[in-house]
Short mmCIF file of C-alpha atoms (C1' of nucleotides) in Angstrom, two decimals:
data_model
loop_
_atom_site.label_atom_id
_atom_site.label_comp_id
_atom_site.label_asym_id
_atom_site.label_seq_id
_atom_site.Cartn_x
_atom_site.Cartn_y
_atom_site.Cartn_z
CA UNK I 1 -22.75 16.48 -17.73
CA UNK I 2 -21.60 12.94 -16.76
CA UNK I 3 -18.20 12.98 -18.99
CA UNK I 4 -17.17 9.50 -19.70
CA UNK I 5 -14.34 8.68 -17.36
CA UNK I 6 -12.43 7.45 -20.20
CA UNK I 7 -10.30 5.01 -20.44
CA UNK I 8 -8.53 3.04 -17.64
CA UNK I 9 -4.93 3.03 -16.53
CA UNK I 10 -4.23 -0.55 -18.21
CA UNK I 11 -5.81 0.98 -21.68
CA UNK I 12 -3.55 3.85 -22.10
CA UNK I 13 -0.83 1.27 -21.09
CA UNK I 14 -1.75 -0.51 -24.38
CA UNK I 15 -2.12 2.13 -26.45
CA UNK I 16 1.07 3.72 -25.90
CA UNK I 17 2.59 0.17 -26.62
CA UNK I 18 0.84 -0.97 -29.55
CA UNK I 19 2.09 2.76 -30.68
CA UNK I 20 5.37 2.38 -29.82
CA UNK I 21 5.29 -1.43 -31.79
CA UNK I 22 3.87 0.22 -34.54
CA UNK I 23 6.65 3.15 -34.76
CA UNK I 24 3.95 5.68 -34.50
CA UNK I 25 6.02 6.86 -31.23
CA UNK I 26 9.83 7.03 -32.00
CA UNK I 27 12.42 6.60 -29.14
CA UNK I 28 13.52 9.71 -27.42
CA UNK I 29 10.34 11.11 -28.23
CA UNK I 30 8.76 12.92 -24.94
CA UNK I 31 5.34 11.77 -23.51
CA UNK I 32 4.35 15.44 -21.79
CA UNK I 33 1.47 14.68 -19.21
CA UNK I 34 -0.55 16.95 -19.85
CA UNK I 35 -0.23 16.48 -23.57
CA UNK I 36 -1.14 12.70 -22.49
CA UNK I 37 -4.33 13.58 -20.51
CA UNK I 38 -5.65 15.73 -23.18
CA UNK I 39 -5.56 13.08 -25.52
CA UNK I 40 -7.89 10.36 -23.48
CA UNK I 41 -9.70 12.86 -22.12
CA UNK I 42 -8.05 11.62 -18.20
CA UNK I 43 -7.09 13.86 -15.61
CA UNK I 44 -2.97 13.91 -15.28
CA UNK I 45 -2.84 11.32 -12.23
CA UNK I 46 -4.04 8.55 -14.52
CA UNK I 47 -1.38 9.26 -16.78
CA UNK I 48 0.48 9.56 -14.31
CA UNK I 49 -0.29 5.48 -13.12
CA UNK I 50 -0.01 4.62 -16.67
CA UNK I 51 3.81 6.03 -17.29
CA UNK I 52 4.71 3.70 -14.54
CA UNK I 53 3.88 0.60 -15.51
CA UNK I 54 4.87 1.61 -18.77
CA UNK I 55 8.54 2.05 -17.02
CA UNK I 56 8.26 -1.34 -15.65
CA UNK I 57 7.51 -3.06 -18.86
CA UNK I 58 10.87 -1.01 -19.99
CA UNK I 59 9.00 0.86 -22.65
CA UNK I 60 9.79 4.41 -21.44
CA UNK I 61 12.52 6.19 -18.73
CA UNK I 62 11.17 8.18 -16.26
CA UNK I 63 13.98 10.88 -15.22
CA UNK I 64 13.26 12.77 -11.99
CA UNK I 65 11.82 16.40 -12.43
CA UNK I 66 12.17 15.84 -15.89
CA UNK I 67 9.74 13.64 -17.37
CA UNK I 68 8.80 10.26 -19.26
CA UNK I 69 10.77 9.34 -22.52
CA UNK I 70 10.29 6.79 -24.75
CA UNK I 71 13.60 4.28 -24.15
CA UNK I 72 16.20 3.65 -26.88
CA UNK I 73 17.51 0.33 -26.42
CA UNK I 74 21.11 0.52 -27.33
CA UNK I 75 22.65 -2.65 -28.73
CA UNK I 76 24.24 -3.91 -26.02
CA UNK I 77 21.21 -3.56 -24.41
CA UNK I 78 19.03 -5.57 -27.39
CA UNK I 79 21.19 -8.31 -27.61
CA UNK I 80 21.32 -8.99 -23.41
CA UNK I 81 17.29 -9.00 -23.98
CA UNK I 82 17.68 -11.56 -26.51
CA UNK I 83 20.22 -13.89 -24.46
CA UNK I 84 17.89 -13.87 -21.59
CA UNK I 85 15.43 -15.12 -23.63
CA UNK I 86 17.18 -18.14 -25.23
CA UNK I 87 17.46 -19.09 -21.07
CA UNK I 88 14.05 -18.16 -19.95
CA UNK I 89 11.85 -19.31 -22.84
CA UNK I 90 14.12 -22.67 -23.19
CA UNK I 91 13.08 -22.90 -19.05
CA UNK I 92 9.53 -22.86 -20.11
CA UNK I 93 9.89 -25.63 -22.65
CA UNK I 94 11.26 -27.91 -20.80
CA UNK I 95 8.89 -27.41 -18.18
CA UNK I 96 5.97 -27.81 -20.83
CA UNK I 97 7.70 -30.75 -22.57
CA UNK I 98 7.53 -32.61 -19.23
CA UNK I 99 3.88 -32.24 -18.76
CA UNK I 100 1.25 -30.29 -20.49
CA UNK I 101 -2.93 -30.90 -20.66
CA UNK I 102 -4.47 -31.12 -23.35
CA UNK I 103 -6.42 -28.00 -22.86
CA UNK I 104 -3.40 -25.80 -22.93
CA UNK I 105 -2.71 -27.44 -25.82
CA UNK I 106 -5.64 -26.76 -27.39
CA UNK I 107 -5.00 -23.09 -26.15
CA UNK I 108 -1.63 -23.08 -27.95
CA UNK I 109 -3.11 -24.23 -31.53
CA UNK I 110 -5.92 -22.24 -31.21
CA UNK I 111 -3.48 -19.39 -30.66
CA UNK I 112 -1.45 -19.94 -33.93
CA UNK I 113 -4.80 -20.26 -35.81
CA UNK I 114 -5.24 -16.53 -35.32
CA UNK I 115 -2.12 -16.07 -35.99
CA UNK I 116 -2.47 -17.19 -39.30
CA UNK I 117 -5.48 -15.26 -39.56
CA UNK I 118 -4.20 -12.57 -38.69
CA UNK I 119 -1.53 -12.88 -41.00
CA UNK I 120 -3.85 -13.90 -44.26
CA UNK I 121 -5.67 -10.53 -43.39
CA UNK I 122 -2.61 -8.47 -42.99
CA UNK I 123 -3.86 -6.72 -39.97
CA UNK I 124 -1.13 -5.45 -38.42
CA UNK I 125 -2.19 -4.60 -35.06
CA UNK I 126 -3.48 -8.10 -34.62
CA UNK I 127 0.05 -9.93 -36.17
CA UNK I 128 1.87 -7.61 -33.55
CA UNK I 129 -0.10 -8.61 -30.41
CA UNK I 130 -0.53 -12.28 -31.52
CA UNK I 131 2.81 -13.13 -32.25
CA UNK I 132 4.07 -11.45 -28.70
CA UNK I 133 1.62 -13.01 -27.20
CA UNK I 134 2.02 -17.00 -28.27
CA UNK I 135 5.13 -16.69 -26.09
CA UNK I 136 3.40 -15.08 -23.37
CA UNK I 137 0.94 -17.79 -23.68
CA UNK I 138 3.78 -20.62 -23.63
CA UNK I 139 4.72 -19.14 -20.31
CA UNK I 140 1.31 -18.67 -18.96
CA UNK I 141 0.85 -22.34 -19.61
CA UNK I 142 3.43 -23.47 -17.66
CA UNK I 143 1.71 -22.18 -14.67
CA UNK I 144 4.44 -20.45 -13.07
CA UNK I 145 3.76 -16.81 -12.50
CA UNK I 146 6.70 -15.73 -11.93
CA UNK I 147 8.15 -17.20 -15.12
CA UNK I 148 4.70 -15.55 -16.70
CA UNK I 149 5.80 -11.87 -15.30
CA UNK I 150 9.51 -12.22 -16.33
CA UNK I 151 8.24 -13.16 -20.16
CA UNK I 152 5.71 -10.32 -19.82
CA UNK I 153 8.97 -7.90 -19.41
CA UNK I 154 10.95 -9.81 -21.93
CA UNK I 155 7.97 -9.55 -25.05
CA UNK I 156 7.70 -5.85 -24.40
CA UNK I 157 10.95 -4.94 -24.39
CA UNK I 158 11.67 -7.26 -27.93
CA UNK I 159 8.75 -5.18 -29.06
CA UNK I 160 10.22 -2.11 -28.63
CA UNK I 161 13.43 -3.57 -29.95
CA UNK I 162 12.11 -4.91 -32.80
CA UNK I 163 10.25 -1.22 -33.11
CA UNK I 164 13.96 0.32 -33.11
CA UNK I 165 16.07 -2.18 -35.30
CA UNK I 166 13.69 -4.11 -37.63
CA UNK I 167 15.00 -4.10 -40.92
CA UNK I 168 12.02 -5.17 -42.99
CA UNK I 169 8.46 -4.63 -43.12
CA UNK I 170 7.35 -7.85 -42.45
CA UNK I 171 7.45 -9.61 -39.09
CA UNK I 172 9.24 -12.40 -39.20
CA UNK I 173 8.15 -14.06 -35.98
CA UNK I 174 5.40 -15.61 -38.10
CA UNK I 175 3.10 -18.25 -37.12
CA UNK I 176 4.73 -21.04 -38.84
CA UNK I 177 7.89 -21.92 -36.56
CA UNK I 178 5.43 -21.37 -33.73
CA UNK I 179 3.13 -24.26 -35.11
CA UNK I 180 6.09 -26.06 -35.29
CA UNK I 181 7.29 -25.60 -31.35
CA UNK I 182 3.49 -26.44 -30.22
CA UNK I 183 3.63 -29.99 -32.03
CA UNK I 184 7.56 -30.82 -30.97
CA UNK I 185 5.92 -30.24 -27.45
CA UNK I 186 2.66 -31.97 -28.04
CA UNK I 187 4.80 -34.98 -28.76
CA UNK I 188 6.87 -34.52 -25.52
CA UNK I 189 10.19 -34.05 -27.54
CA UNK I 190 11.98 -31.49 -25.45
CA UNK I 191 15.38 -31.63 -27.41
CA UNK I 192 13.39 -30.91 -30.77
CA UNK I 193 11.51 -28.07 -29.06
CA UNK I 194 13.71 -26.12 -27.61
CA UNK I 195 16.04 -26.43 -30.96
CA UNK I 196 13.02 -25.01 -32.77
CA UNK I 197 13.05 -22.57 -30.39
CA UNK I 198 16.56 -21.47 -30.41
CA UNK I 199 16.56 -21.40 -33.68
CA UNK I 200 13.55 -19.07 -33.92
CA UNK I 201 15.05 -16.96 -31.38
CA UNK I 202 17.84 -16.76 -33.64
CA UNK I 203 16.06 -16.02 -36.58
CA UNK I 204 13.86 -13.10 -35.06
CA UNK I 205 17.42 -11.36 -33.91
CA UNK I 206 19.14 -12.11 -37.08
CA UNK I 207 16.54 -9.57 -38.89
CA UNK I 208 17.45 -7.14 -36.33
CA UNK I 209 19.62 -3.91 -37.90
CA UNK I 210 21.96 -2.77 -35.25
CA UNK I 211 22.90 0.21 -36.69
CA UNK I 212 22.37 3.38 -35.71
CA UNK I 213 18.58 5.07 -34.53
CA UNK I 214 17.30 7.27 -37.19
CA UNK I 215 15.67 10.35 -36.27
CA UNK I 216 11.88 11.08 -34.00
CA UNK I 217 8.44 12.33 -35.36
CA UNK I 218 6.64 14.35 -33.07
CA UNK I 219 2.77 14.59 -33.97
CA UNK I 220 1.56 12.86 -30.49
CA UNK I 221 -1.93 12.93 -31.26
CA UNK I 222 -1.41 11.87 -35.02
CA UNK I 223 0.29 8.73 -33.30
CA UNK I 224 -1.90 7.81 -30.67
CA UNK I 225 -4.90 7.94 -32.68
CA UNK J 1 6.36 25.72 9.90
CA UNK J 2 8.34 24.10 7.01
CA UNK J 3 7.28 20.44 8.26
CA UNK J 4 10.35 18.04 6.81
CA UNK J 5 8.23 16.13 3.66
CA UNK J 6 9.22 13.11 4.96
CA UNK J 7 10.99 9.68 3.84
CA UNK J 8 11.11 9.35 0.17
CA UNK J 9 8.95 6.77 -1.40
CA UNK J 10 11.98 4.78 -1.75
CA UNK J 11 12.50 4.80 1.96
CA UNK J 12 8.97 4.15 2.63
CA UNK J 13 9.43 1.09 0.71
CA UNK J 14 12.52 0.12 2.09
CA UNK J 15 10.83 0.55 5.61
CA UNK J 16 8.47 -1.70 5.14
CA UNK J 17 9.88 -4.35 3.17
CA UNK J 18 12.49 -4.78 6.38
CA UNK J 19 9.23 -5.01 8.66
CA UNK J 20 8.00 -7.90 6.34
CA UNK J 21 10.91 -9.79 6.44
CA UNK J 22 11.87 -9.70 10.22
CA UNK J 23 8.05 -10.90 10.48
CA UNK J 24 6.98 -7.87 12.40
CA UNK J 25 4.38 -7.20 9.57
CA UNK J 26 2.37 -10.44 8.55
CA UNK J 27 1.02 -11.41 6.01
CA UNK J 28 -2.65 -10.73 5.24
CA UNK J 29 -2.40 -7.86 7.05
CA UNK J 30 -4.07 -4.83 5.37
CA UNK J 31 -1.68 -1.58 4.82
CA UNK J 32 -4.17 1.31 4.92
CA UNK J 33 -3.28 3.86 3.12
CA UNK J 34 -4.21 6.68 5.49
CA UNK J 35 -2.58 4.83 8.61
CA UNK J 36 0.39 4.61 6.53
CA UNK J 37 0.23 7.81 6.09
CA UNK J 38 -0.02 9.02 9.57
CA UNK J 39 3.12 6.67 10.59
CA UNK J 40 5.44 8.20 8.33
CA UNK J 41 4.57 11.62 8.16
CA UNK J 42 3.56 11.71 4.53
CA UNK J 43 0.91 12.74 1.85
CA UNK J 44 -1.86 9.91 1.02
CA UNK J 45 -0.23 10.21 -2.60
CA UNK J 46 3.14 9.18 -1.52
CA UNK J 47 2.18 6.12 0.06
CA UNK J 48 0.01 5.00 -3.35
CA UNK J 49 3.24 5.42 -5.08
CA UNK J 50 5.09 2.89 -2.66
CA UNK J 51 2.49 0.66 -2.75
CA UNK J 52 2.90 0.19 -6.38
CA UNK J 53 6.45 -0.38 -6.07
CA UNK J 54 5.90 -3.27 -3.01
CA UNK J 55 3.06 -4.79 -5.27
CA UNK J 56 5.47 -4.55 -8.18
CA UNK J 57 8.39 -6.22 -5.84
CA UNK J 58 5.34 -8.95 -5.20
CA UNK J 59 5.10 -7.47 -1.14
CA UNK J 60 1.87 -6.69 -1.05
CA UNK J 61 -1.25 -7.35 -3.63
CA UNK J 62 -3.75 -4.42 -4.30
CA UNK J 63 -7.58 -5.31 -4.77
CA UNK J 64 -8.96 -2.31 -6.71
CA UNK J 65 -11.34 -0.38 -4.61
CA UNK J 66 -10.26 -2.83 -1.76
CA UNK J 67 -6.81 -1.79 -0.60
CA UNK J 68 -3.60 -3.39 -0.33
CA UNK J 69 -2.53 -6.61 1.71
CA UNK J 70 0.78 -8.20 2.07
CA UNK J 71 0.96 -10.91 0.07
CA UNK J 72 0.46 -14.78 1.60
CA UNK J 73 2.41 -16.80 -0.77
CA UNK J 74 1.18 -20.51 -1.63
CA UNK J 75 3.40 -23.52 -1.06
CA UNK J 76 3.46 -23.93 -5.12
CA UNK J 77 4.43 -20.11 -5.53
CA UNK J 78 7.21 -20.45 -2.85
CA UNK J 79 8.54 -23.80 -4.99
CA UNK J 80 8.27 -22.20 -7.55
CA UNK J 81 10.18 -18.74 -7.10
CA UNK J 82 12.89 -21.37 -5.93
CA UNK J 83 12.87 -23.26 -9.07
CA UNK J 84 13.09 -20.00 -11.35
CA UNK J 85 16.11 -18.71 -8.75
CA UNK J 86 18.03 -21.64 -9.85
CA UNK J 87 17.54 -21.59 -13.37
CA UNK J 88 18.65 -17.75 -12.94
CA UNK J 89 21.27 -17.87 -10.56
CA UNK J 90 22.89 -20.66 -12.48
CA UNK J 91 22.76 -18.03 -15.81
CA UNK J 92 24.29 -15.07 -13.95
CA UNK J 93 27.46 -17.57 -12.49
CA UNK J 94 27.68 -19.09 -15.56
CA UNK J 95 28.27 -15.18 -17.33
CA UNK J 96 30.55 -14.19 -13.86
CA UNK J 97 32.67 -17.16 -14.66
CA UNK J 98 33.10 -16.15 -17.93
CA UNK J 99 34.63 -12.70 -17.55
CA UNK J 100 34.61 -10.98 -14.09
CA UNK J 101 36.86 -8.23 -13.47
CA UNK J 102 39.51 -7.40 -10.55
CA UNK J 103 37.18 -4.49 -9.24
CA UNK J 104 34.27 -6.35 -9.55
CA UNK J 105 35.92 -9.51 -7.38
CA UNK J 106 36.72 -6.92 -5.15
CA UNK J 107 33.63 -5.61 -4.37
CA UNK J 108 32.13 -9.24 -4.29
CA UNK J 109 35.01 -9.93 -1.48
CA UNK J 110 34.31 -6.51 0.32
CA UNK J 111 30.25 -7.59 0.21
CA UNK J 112 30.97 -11.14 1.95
CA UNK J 113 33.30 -9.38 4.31
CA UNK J 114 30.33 -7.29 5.20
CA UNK J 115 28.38 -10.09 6.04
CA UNK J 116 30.48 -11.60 8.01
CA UNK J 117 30.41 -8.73 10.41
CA UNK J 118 27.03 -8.66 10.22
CA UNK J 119 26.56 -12.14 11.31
CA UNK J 120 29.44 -11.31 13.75
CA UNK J 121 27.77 -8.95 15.35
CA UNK J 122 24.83 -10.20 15.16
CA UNK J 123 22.98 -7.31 13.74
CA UNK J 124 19.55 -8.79 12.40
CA UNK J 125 19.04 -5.64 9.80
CA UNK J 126 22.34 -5.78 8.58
CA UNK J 127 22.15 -9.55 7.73
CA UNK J 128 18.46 -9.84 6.09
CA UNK J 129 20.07 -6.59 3.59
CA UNK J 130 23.22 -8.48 2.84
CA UNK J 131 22.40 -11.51 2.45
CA UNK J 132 19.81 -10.75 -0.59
CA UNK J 133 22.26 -8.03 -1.56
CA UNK J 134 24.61 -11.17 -1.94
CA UNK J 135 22.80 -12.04 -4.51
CA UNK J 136 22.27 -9.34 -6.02
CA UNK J 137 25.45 -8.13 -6.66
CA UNK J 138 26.33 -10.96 -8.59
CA UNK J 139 23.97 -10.24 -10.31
CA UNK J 140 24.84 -6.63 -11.06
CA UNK J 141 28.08 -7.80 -11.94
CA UNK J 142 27.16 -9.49 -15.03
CA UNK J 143 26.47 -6.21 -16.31
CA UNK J 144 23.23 -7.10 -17.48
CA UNK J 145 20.56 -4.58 -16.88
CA UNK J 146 17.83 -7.44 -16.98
CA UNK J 147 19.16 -10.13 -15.10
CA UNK J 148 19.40 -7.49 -12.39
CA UNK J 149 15.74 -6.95 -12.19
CA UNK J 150 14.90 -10.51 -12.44
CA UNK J 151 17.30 -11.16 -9.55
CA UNK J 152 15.62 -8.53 -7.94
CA UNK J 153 11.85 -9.15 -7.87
CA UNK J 154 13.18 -12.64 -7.19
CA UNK J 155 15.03 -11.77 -4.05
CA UNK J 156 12.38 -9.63 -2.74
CA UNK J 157 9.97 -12.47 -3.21
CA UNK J 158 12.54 -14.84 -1.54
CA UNK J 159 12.29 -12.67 1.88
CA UNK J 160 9.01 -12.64 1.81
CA UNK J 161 9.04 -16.51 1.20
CA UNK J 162 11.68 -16.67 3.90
CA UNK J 163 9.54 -14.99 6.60
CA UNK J 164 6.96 -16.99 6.14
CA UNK J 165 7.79 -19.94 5.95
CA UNK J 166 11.40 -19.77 7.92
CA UNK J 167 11.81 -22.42 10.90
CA UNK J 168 14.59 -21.90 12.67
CA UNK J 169 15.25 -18.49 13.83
CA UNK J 170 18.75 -18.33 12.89
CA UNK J 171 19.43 -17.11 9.16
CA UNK J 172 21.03 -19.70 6.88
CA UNK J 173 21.79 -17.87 4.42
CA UNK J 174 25.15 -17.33 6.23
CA UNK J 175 28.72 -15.25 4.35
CA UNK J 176 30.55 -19.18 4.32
CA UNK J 177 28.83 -20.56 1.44
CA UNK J 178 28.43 -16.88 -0.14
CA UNK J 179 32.65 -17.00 0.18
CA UNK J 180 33.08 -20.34 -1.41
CA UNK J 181 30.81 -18.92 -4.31
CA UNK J 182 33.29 -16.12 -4.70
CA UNK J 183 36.21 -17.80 -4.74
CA UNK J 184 34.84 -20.20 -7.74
CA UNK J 185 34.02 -17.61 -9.25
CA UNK J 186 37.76 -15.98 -9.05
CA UNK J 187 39.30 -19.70 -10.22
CA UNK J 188 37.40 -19.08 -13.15
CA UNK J 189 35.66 -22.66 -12.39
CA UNK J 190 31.99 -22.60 -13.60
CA UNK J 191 31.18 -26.39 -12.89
CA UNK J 192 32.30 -26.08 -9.13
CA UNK J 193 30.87 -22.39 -9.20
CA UNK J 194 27.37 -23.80 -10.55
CA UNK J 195 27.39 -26.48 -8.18
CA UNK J 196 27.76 -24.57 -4.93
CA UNK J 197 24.95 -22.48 -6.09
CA UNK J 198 22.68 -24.99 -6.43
CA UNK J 199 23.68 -26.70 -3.38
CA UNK J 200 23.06 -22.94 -1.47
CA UNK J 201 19.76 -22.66 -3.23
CA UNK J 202 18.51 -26.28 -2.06
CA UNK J 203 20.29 -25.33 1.66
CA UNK J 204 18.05 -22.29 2.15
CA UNK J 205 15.14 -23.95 0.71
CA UNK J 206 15.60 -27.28 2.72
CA UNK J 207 15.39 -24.58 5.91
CA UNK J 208 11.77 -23.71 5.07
CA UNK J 209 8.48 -25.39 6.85
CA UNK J 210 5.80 -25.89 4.21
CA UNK J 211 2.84 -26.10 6.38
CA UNK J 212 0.20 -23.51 7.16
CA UNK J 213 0.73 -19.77 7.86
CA UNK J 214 0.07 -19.15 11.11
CA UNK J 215 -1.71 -16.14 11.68
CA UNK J 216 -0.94 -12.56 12.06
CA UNK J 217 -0.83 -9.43 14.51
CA UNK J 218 -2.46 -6.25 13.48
CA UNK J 219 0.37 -3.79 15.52
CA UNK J 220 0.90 -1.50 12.37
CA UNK J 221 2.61 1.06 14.54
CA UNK J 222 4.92 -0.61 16.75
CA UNK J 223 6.07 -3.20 14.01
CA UNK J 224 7.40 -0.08 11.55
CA UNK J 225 8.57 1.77 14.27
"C1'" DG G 1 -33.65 -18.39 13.49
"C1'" DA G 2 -31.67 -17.26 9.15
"C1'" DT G 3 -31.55 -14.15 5.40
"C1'" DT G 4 -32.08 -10.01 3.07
"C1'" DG G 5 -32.25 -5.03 2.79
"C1'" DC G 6 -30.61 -0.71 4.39
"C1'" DA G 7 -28.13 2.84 6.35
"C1'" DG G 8 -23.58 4.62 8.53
"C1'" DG G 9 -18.87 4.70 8.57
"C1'" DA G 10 -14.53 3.90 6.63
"C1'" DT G 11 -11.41 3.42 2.76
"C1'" DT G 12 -9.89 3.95 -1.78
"C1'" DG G 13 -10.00 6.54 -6.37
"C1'" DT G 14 -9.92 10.96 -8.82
"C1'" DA G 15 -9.48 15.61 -9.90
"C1'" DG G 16 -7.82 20.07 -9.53
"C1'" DA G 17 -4.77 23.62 -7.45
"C1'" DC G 18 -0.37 24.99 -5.89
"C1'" DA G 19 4.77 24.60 -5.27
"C1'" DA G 20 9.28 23.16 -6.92
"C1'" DT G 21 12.35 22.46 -10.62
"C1'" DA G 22 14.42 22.42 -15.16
"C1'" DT G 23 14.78 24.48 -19.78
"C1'" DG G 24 15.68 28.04 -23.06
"C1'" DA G 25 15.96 32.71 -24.58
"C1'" DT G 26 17.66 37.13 -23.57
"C1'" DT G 27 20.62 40.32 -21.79
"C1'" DT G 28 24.85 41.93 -19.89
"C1'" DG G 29 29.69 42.01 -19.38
"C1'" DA G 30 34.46 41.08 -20.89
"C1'" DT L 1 31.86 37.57 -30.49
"C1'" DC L 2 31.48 34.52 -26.78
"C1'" DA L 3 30.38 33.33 -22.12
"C1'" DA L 4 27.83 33.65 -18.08
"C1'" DA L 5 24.05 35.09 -15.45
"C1'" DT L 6 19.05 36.02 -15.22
"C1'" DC L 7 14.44 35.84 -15.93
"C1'" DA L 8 10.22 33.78 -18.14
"C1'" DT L 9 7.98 29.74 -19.44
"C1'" DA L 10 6.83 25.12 -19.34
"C1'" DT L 11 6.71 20.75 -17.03
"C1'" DT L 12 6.77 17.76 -13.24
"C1'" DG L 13 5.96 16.78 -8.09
"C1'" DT L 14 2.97 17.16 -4.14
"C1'" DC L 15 -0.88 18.09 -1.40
"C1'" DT L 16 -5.82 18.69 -0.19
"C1'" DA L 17 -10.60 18.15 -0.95
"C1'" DC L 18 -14.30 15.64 -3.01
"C1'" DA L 19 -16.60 11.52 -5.22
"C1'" DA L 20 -17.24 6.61 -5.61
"C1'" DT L 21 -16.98 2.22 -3.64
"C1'" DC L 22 -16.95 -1.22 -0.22
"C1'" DC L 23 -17.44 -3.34 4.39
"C1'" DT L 24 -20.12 -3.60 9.02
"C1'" DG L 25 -23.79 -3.68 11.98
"C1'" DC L 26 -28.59 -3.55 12.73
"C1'" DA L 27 -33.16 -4.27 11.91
"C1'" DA L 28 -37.04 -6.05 9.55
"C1'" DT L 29 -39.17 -9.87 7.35
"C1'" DC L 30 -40.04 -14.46 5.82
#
DNA sequence: GATTGCAGGATTGTAGACAATATGATTTGA
DNA sequence: TCAAATCATATTGTCTACAATCCTGCAATC
């Protein structure tokens, strides 16, 4: 009689993404609410909640009397993502470069640690959410949280980019240049760091195809599973 | 019969963010959902849905199970919103200077000549909408979908900021110094372009009193009239 | 006298039902 | 045969009622 509530707003919020990061959920694709509260087992207002943070974060479009969609980036679109991440994230290193505690960075290696982990294992679900999140974690650090909120946007938008025009099967924003950007800033050397960082900034766009979207699946519950 | 349905979320939001920044809604205050209700004429679900939106916009903060309160931002947070505007307003003037076009001059000439009737006239509304839209529409100029978000969860933030913390009662933030941007921006001269920006950033921000909040009225009614 | 426990009231969270709107197929006319 | 209008279906938008949670005031007890 007392039906599990299932799962909260912020859950299905993750779900969805790590779908969408996975291609499981193609752009263009339609996220029906109903369809959506079937699945988790959620009555439709929850869904409801859930499709509009998942418009903030830029992951879907939300068109009046019409519904939610999952967002195709166009190029244009990617590459303006990209440039206002060479500013923002080379705004966080500097910041960091200036002054960061040792327990943050402690935070930071621990972070790459499982992301080579992660990595060794070949668990994908873990390499996508780790390697989003050692920027997020750079920004966090800095203790700004605005800064923290506009990277926040920035990573899940990239993901769904990188969803939509990744060429290869491996992701590329691997642990190793972000070992590299945690010791330049251990050792305070802000011009070294935020090279590193342009560079790998550079690198994870340059395996970016910006050609055209191929064509949508639509087994919803096959995805979200 | 056929009661009018009321402002649109939109306008709800619009409504109140006004109140907060001509300080007839203070911070701390509690917005309950029901009393918001009643005042505009609206369904419980309708305000929920603005809320969101003013806690996305960083108005208000929403304690699960608690309700939602406008927002009392911290000395640090203030500093810091400032120090992200510059690094941000400094990006989008660096892109204008680049490549603006005729219209787009045009409409940034039209927006300052707005203000300055505004101020003119002396029209408090008017000149708290303009002179974030100011901002804004440079912003929207670049073209870039995300710099215009950023801009705007900054700029809402900065009204909020200003309210609070806002000494003298005139608003600083005055069409002269917008002007002088615009015309830098039409010479096609980043450095002096950059430069006024920053000096306009540290102007408003020199006008703000870092000490204590003072504390706050509870007139829900009268201040959203 | 201070603290803890316990109602009573108020507020938010959720679900379900109904209304409004858009889509797509079908039919009708030129 | 094609175009335009119409109706049926499906989906979203909104409202109302109910459930869960939290704060407030009071009283009892140590």
């Amino acid at each position: 009689m007392t039906e599990q509530s299932g799962p909260s707003t912020q859950q299905i919020v993750e779900k969805v993404w790590l779908s969408i990061a996975e291609r499981r959920l193609r752009p263009g694709v339609q996220l029906k609410e109903e369809q959506l509260a079937t699945i988790f087992n959620v009555s439709r207002a929850r869904i409801r909640q859930a499709l509009t943070v998942l418009e903030r974060d830029g992951l879907v479009t939300i068109i009046p009397n019409r519904g939610a969609f999952i967002c195709k980036p166009s190029v244009e679109e990617a590459r303006d993502v990209f440039f206002v991440r060479r500013t923002v994230e080379r705004c966080v290193i500097e910041r960091l470069c200036v002054s960061v505690s040792k327990p943050n960075l402690r935070r930071l290696r621990d972070h790459v640690a499982q992301e080579r982990i992660a990595n060794a294992q070949d668990i994908t679900t873990d390499i996508i959410k780790l390697s989003g999140g050692f920027h997020l974690l750079l920004a966090e650090t800095v203790g700004s949280d605005f800064l923290f909120t506009t990277m926040r946007d920035l990573i899940s938008r990239s993901s769904l980019i990188t969803a939509v025009y990744r060429n290869t099967n491996r992701f590329n924003c691997g642990p190793d240049e972000h070992a590299e950007i945690v010791e330049a800033i251990a050792n305070n050397d802000a011009v070294k760091a935020t090279h590193l960082m342009a560079h790998h900034l550079d690198h994870v766009e340059s395996e970016l195809d910006l050609s055209e979207i191929r064509d949508l699946s639509h087994d919803l519950r096959a995805a979200l599973s």
